[in-house]
Structures are given as structure tokens and as C-alpha cells.
mmCIF file of C-alpha atoms in Angstrom:
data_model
loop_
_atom_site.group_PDB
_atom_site.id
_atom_site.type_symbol
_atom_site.label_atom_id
_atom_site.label_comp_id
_atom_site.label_asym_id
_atom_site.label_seq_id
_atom_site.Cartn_x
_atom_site.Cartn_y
_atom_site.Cartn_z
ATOM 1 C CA UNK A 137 0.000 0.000 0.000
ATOM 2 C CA UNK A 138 0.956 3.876 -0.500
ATOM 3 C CA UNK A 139 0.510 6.961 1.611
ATOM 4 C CA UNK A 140 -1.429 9.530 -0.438
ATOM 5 C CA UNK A 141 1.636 11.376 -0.952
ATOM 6 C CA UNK A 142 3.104 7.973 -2.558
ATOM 7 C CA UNK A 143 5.144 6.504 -0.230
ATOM 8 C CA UNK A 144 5.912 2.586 0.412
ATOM 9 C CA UNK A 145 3.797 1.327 2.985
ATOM 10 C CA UNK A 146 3.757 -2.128 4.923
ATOM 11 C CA UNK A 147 1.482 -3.488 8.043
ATOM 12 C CA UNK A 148 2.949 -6.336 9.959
ATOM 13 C CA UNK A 149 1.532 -9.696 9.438
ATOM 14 C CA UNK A 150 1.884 -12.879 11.912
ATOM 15 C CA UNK A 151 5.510 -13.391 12.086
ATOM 16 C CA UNK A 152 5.502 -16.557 13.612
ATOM 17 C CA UNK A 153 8.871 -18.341 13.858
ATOM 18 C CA UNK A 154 10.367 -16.245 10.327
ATOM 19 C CA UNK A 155 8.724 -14.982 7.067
ATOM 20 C CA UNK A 156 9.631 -14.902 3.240
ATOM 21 C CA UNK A 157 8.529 -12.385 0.861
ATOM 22 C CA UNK A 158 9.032 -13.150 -2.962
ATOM 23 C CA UNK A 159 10.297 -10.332 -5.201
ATOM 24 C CA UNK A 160 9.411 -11.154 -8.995
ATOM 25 C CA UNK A 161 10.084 -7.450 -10.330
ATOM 26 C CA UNK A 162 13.086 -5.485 -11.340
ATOM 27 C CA UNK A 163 12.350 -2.017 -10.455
ATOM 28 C CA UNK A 164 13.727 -0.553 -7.355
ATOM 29 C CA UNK A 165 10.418 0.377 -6.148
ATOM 30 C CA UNK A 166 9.935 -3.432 -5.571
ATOM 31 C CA UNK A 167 12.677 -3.769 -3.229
ATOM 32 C CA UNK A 168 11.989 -0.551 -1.321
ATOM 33 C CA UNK A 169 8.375 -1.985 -0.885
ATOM 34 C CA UNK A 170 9.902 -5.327 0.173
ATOM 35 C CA UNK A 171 12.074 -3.615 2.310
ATOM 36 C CA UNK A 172 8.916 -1.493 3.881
ATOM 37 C CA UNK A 173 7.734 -4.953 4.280
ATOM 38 C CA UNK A 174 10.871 -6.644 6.015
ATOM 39 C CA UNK A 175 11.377 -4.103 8.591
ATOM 40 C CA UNK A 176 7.799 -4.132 9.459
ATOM 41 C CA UNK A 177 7.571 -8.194 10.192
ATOM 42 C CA UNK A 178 11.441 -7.392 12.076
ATOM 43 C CA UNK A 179 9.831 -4.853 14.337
ATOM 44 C CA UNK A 180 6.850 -7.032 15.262
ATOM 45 C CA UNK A 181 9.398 -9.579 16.202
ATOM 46 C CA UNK A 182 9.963 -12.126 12.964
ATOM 47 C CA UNK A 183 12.189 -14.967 13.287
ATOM 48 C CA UNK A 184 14.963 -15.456 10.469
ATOM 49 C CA UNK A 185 13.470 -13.225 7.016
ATOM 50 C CA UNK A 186 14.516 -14.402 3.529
ATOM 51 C CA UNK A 187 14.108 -12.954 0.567
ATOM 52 C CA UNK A 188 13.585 -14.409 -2.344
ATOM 53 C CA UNK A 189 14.521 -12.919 -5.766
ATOM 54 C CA UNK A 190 14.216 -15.986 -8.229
ATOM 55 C CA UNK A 191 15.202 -13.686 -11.031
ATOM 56 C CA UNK A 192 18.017 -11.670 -10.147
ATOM 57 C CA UNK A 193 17.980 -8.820 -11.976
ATOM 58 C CA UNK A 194 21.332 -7.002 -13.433
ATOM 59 C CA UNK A 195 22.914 -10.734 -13.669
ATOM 60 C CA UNK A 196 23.742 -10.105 -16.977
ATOM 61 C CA UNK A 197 25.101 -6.426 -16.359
ATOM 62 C CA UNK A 198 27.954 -8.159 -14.772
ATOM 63 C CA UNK A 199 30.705 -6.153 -17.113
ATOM 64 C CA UNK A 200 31.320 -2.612 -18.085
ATOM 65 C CA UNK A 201 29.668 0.936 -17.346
ATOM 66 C CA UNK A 202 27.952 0.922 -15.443
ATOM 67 C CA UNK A 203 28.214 -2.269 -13.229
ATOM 68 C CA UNK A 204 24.276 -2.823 -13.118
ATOM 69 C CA UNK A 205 24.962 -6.229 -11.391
ATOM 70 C CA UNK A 206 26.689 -3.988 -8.443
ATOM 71 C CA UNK A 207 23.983 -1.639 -8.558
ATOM 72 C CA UNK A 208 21.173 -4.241 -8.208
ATOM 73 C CA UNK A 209 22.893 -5.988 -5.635
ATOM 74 C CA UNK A 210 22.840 -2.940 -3.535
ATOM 75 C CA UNK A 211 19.337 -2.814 -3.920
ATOM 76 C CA UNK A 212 19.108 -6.123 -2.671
ATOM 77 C CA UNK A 213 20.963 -5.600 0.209
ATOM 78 C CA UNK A 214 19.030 -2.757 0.689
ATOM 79 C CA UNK A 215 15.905 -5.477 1.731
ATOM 80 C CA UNK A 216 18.308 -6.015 4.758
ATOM 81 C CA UNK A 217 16.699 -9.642 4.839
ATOM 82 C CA UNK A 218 18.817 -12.267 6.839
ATOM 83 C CA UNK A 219 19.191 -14.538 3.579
ATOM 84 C CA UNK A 220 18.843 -14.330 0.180
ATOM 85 C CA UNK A 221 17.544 -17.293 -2.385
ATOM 86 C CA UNK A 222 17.536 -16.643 -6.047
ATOM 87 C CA UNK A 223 17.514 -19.416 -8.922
ATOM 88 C CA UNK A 224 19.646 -20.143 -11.714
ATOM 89 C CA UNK A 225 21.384 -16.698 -11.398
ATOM 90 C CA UNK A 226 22.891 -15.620 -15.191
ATOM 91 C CA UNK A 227 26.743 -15.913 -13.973
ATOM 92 C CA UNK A 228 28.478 -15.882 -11.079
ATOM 93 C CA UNK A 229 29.300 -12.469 -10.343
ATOM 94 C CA UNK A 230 26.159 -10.931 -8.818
ATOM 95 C CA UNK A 231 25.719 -13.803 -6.930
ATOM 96 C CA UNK A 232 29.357 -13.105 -5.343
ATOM 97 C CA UNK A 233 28.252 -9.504 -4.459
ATOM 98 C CA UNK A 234 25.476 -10.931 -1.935
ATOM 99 C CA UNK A 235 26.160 -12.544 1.497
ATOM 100 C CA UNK A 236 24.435 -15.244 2.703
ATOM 101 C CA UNK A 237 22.721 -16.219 -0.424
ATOM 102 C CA UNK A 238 21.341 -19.545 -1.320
ATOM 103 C CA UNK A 239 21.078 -20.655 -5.265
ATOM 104 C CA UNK A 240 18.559 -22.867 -6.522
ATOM 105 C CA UNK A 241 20.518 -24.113 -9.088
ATOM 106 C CA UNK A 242 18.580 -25.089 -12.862
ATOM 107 C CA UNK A 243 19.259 -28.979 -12.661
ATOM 108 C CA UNK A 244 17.330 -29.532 -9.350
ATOM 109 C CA UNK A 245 14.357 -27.652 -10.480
ATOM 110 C CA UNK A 246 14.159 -29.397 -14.561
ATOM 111 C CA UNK A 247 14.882 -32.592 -12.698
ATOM 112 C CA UNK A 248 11.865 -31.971 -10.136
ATOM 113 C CA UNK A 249 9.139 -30.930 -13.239
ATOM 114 C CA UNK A 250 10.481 -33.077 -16.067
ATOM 115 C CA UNK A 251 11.796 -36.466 -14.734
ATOM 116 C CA UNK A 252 10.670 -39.282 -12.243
ATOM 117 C CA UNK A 253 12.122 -40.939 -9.546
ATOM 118 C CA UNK A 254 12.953 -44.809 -10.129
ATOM 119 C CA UNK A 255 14.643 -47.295 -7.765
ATOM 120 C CA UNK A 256 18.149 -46.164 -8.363
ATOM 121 C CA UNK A 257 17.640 -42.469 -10.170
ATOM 122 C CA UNK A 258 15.542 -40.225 -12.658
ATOM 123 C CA UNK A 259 13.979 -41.064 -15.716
ATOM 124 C CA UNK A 260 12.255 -38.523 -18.322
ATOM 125 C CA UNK A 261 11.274 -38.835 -21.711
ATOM 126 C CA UNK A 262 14.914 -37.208 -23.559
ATOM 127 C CA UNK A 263 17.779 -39.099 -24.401
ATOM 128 C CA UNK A 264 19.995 -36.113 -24.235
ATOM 129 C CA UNK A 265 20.326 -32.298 -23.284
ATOM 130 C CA UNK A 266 21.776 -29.897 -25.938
ATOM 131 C CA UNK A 267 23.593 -26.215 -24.372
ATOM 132 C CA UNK A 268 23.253 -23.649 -26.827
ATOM 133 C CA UNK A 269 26.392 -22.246 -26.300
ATOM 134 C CA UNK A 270 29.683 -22.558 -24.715
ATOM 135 C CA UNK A 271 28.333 -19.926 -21.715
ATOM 136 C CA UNK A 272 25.302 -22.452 -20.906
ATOM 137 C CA UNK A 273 27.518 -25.234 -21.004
ATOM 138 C CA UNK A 274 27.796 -25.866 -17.382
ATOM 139 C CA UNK A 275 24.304 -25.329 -16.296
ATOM 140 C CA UNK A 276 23.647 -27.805 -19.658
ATOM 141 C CA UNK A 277 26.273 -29.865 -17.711
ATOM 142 C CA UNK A 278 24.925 -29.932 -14.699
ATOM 143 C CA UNK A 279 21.184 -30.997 -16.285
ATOM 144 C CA UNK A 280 22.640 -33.962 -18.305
ATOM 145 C CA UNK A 281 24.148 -35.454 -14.916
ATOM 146 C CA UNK A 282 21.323 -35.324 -13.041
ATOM 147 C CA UNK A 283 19.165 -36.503 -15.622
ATOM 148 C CA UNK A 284 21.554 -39.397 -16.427
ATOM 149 C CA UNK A 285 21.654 -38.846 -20.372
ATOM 150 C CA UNK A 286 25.035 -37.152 -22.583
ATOM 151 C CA UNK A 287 25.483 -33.512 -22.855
ATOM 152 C CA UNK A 288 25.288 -32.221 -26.476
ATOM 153 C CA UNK A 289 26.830 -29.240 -27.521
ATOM 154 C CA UNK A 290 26.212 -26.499 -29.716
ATOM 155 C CA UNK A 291 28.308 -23.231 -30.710
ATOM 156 C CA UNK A 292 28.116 -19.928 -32.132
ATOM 157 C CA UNK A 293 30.225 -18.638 -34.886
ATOM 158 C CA UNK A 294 30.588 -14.790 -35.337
ATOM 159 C CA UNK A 295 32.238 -12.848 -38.059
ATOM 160 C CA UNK A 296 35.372 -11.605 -36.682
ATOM 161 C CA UNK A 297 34.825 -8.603 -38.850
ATOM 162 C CA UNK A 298 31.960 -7.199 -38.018
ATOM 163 C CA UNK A 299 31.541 -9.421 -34.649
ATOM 164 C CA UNK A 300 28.017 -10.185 -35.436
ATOM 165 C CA UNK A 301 26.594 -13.553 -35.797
ATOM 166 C CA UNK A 302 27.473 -15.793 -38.279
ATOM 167 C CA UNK A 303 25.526 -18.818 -37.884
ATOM 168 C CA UNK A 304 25.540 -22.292 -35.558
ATOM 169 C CA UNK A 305 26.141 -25.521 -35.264
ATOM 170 C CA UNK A 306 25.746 -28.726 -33.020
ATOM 171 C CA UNK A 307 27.562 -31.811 -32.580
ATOM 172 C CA UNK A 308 25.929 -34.831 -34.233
ATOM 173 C CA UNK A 309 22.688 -35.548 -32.715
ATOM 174 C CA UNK A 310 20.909 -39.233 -31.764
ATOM 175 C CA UNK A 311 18.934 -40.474 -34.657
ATOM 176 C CA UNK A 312 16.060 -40.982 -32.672
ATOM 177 C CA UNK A 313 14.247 -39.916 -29.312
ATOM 178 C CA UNK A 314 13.679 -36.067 -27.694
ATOM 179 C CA UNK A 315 15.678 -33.651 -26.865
ATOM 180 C CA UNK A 316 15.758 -30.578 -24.272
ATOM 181 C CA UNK A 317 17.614 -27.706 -24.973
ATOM 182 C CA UNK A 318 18.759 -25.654 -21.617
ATOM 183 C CA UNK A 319 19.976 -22.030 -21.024
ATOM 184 C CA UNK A 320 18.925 -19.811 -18.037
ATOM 185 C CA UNK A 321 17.487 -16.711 -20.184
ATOM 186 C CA UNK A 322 15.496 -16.473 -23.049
ATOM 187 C CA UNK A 323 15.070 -12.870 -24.253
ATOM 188 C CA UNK A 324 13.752 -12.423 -28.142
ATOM 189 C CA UNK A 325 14.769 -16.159 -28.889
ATOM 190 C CA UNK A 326 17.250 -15.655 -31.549
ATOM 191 C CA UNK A 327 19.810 -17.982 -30.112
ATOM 192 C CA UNK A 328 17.418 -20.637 -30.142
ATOM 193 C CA UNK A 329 16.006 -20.410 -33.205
ATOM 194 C CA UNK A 330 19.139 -20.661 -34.483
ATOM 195 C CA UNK A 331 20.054 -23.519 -33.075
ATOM 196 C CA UNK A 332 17.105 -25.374 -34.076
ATOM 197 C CA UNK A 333 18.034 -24.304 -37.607
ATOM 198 C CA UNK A 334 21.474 -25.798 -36.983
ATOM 199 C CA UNK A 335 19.953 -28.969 -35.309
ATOM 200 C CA UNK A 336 17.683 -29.685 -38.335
ATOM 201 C CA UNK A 337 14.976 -31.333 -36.896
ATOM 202 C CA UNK A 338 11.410 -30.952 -36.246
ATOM 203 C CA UNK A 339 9.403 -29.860 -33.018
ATOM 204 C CA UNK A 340 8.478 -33.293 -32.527
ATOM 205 C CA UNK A 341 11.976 -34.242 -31.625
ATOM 206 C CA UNK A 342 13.142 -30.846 -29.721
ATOM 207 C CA UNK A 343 12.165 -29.346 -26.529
ATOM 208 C CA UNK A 344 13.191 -26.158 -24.904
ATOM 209 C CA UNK A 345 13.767 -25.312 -21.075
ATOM 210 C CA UNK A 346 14.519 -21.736 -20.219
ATOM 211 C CA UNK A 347 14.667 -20.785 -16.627
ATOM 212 C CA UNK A 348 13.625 -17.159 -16.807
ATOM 213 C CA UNK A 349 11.175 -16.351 -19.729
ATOM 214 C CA UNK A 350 11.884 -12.612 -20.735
ATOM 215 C CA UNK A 351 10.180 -13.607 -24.062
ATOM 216 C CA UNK A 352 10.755 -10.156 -25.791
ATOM 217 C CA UNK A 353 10.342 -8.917 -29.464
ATOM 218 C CA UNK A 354 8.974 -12.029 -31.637
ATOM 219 C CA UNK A 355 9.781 -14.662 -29.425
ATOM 220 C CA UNK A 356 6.657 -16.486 -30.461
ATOM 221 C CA UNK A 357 8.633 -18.180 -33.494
ATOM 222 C CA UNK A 358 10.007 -20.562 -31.179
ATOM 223 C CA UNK A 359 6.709 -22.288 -31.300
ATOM 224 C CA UNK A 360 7.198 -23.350 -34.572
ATOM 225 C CA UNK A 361 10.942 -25.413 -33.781
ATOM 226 C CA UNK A 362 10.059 -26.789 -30.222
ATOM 227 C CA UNK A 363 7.686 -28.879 -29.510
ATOM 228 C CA UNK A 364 7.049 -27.544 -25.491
ATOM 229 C CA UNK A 365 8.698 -24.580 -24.229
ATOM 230 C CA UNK A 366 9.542 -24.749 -20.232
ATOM 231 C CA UNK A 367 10.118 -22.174 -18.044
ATOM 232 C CA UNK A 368 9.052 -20.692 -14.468
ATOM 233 C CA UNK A 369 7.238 -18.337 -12.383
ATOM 234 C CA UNK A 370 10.109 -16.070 -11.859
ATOM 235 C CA UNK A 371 9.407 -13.543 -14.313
ATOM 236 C CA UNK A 372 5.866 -12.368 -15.287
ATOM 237 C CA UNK A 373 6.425 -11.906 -18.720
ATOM 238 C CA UNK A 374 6.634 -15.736 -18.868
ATOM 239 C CA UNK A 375 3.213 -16.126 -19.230
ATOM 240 C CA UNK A 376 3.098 -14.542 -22.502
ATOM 241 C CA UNK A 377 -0.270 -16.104 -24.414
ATOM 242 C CA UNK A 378 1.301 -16.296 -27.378
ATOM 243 C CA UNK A 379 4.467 -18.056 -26.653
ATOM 244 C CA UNK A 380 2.657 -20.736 -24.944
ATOM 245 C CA UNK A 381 5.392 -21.602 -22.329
ATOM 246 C CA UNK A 382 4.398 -24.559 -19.616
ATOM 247 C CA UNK A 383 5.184 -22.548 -16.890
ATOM 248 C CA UNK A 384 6.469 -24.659 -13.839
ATOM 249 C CA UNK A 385 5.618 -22.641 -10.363
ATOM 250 C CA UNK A 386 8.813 -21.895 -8.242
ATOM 251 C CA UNK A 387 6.994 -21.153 -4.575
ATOM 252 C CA UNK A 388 7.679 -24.813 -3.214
ATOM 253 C CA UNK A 389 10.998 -24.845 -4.290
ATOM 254 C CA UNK A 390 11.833 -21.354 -2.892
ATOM 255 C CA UNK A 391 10.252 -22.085 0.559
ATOM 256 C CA UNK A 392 11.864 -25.759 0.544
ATOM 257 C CA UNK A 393 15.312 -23.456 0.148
ATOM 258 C CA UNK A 394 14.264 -20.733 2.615
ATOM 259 C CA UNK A 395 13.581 -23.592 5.131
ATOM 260 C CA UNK A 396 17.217 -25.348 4.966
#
């Protein structure tokens, strides 16, 4: 709530033995109201307070001027929450700017919504997991292992020119069965169309898992190169009609975290 003159406003609410609050945002005015919110459930005597941020914003402002991964890490800190959990952060340099943080990382969350538990590990309907790029490669990585199927791995090639892009390419691919492509972001969805073009084959054989669904500019062509598009909660531009993305809820999985 706001005071008619328009500032941030919070009223206590049971504190009980701690309290979470769940910033999905990215403007500052979201973390002053969370921070309204924190210091109100503090000063009616709160346990332990986390805040989650499951999209941390300014991840991928982690070089040059300005630093915005320094500058949105001060606005988390800013919260003054006793722990922060965020999931699948970009890289790991705004994560390194934040004390007592706690990452969800992208394997234990794609393992939870798109694979079953058997008698001695997971199973799920893809024979292998395909990174992009040589920056998802380790989240990709990561996936693959605790799925129990190879990593596949696909590249960019820029002109060294003009630095733009160039085209793609992907090691060769299983003749049969599904496969999931993972990265963290997707923005306007050029990097995995092309990929798809590079892959060369049809929806019926290639799904998509994106952590955080920015799903900017056209990104509604991906619908025609992957069969399902996955993401999460953590952004509200994931829900995007026309994208169609089976969006997989993040709440359990934060609290679960903010419990440990």
C-alpha cells in the first residue's frame, strides 16, 4: 500500500517463527516496498526473514559501465533480509556480491518438473540435453548429470569482422528420441532459433527449457521449432499467451530453500 503522498507502505503480518517475501520485479520500487515490508515483520518480532529474488535482476550487467549487477545488488541488500535465495542466477558475479545467499541451481528444479524418480535415479522422456552455447555449457552440464543422459553441444560462430553472428552448429545428434535444450534466459529467442536451424529437426523431436522467460520482441517463433517450451514463475512476462510456455511454479521450491 501507499501513503497519499506515494510513499511505500507495509502493516505487519503474523511473524511466527520467520517470514519470506518473494520479489518477482526489477524495479527498485519493488525492493523498497519489500524492504517497507521486512522491517515491518522485524519490528513485530519475525524470526529469520529471507528474501527471495528468483530472477536476479542485473545478472547479466555483470561487465562494463555501469556495473548494473553492483547496482542491483545494492538494492538487494538494501531489503536487509537475513538470507537471500535466487535461482539459476545468469553468472556468477552478482551472486558473489550478496552474502548469505542460497542458489537454486537449474538442474534440481528441470529434474523436479520433467523427470521421475525410479529405484536407483531419474527417468524422463529425452535421451539427451543440448547447451546452446559454450556460456550455458555448465548449467547444460549440470542438467545432463542429473538426468543421467550425454550432454550435447552447440556453438556460435561470429564474423570476426563485423563481430556479429554468423551462424551455428551442433555436434551430431541421436537419430532418434527427444531432446531438451537448456539455457537460463530467453530474451527475443534468436539464439534458439538458431540452433534449431542448426539442429535440423522438427518440433516433434526438440524441446526447450529456459529458466527465466523474458520472451521479448517475436519470441513467439520458437513455437514453430520446439515442440514444449519450459520455463518458471520467476518472471511475469513468462506467461506470454502467445508463446505458450508450460510454466512450472517456483513457490515450493523457494520455501523448501528458505527452510534449509
Amino acid at each position: 500500500m501507499r501513503f497519499p503522498a506515494g510513499e511505500a507502505h507495509a502493516a505487519p503480518q503474523d511473524p511466527g517463527t520467520g517470514a519470506c517475501v518473494i520479489v518477482r520485479g526489477t524495479h527498485a520500487e519493488d525492493y523498497l516496498e519489500a524492504a517497507m515490508w521486512v522491517d515491518a515483520q522485524r519490528r513485530a518480532g519475525a524470526g529469520p526473514i529471507t528474501l527471495a529474488v528468483p530472477y536476479l535482476p542485473g545478472a547479466r550487467a555483470d561487465r562494463g559501465t555501469p556495473l548494473g549487477a553492483e547496482v542491483y545488488a545494492r538494492l538487494v541488500r538494501l531489503v536487509a533480509a537475513d538470507r537471500v535465495v535466487a535461482v539459476d542466477p545468469h553468472s556468477p558475479v552478482m551472486p558473489s556480491l550478496l552474502e548469505d545467499l542460497v542458489v537454486c541451481p537449474a538442474w534440481r528444479i528441470i529434474r523436479r518438473a520433467l523427470a521421475r524418480r525410479v529405484a536407483d535415479g531419474w527417468v524422463s522422456e529425452y535421451v539427451g540435453v543440448i547447451a546452446p552455447d559454450e556460456g550455458a555449457r555448465r548449467r547444460a552440464g549440470s542438467t545432463a548429470r542429473a538426468l543421467g543422459i550425454p550432454l550435447l553441444q552447440a556453438r556460435k560462430h561470429r564474423d570476426f569482422a563485423t563481430g556479429k553472428l554468423s551462424g551455428f552448429s551442433v555436434e551430431p545428434l541421436p537419430e532418434a528420441g527427444k531432446l531438451l535444450v537448456v539455457d537460463d534466459i530467453c530474451d527475443g529467442g534468436g539464439t534458439f532459433l538458431g540452433l534449431a536451424g542448426a539442429a535440423g529437426i522438427g518440433p516433434e523431436r526438440l524441446d526447450l527449457w529456459v529458466t527465466h522467460g523474458v520472451f521479448s520482441g517475436r519470441a513467439e517463433r520458437l513455437r514453430e521449432h520446439y515442440g514444449r517450451i519450459h520455463t518458471t514463475d520467476s518472471l511475469p512476462s513468462a506467461a506470454r499467451a502467445d508463446v505458450g510456455a508450460r510454466i512450472h511454479p517456483l513457490t515450493a521450491t523457494i520455501l523448501q530453500e528458505a527452510a534449509r
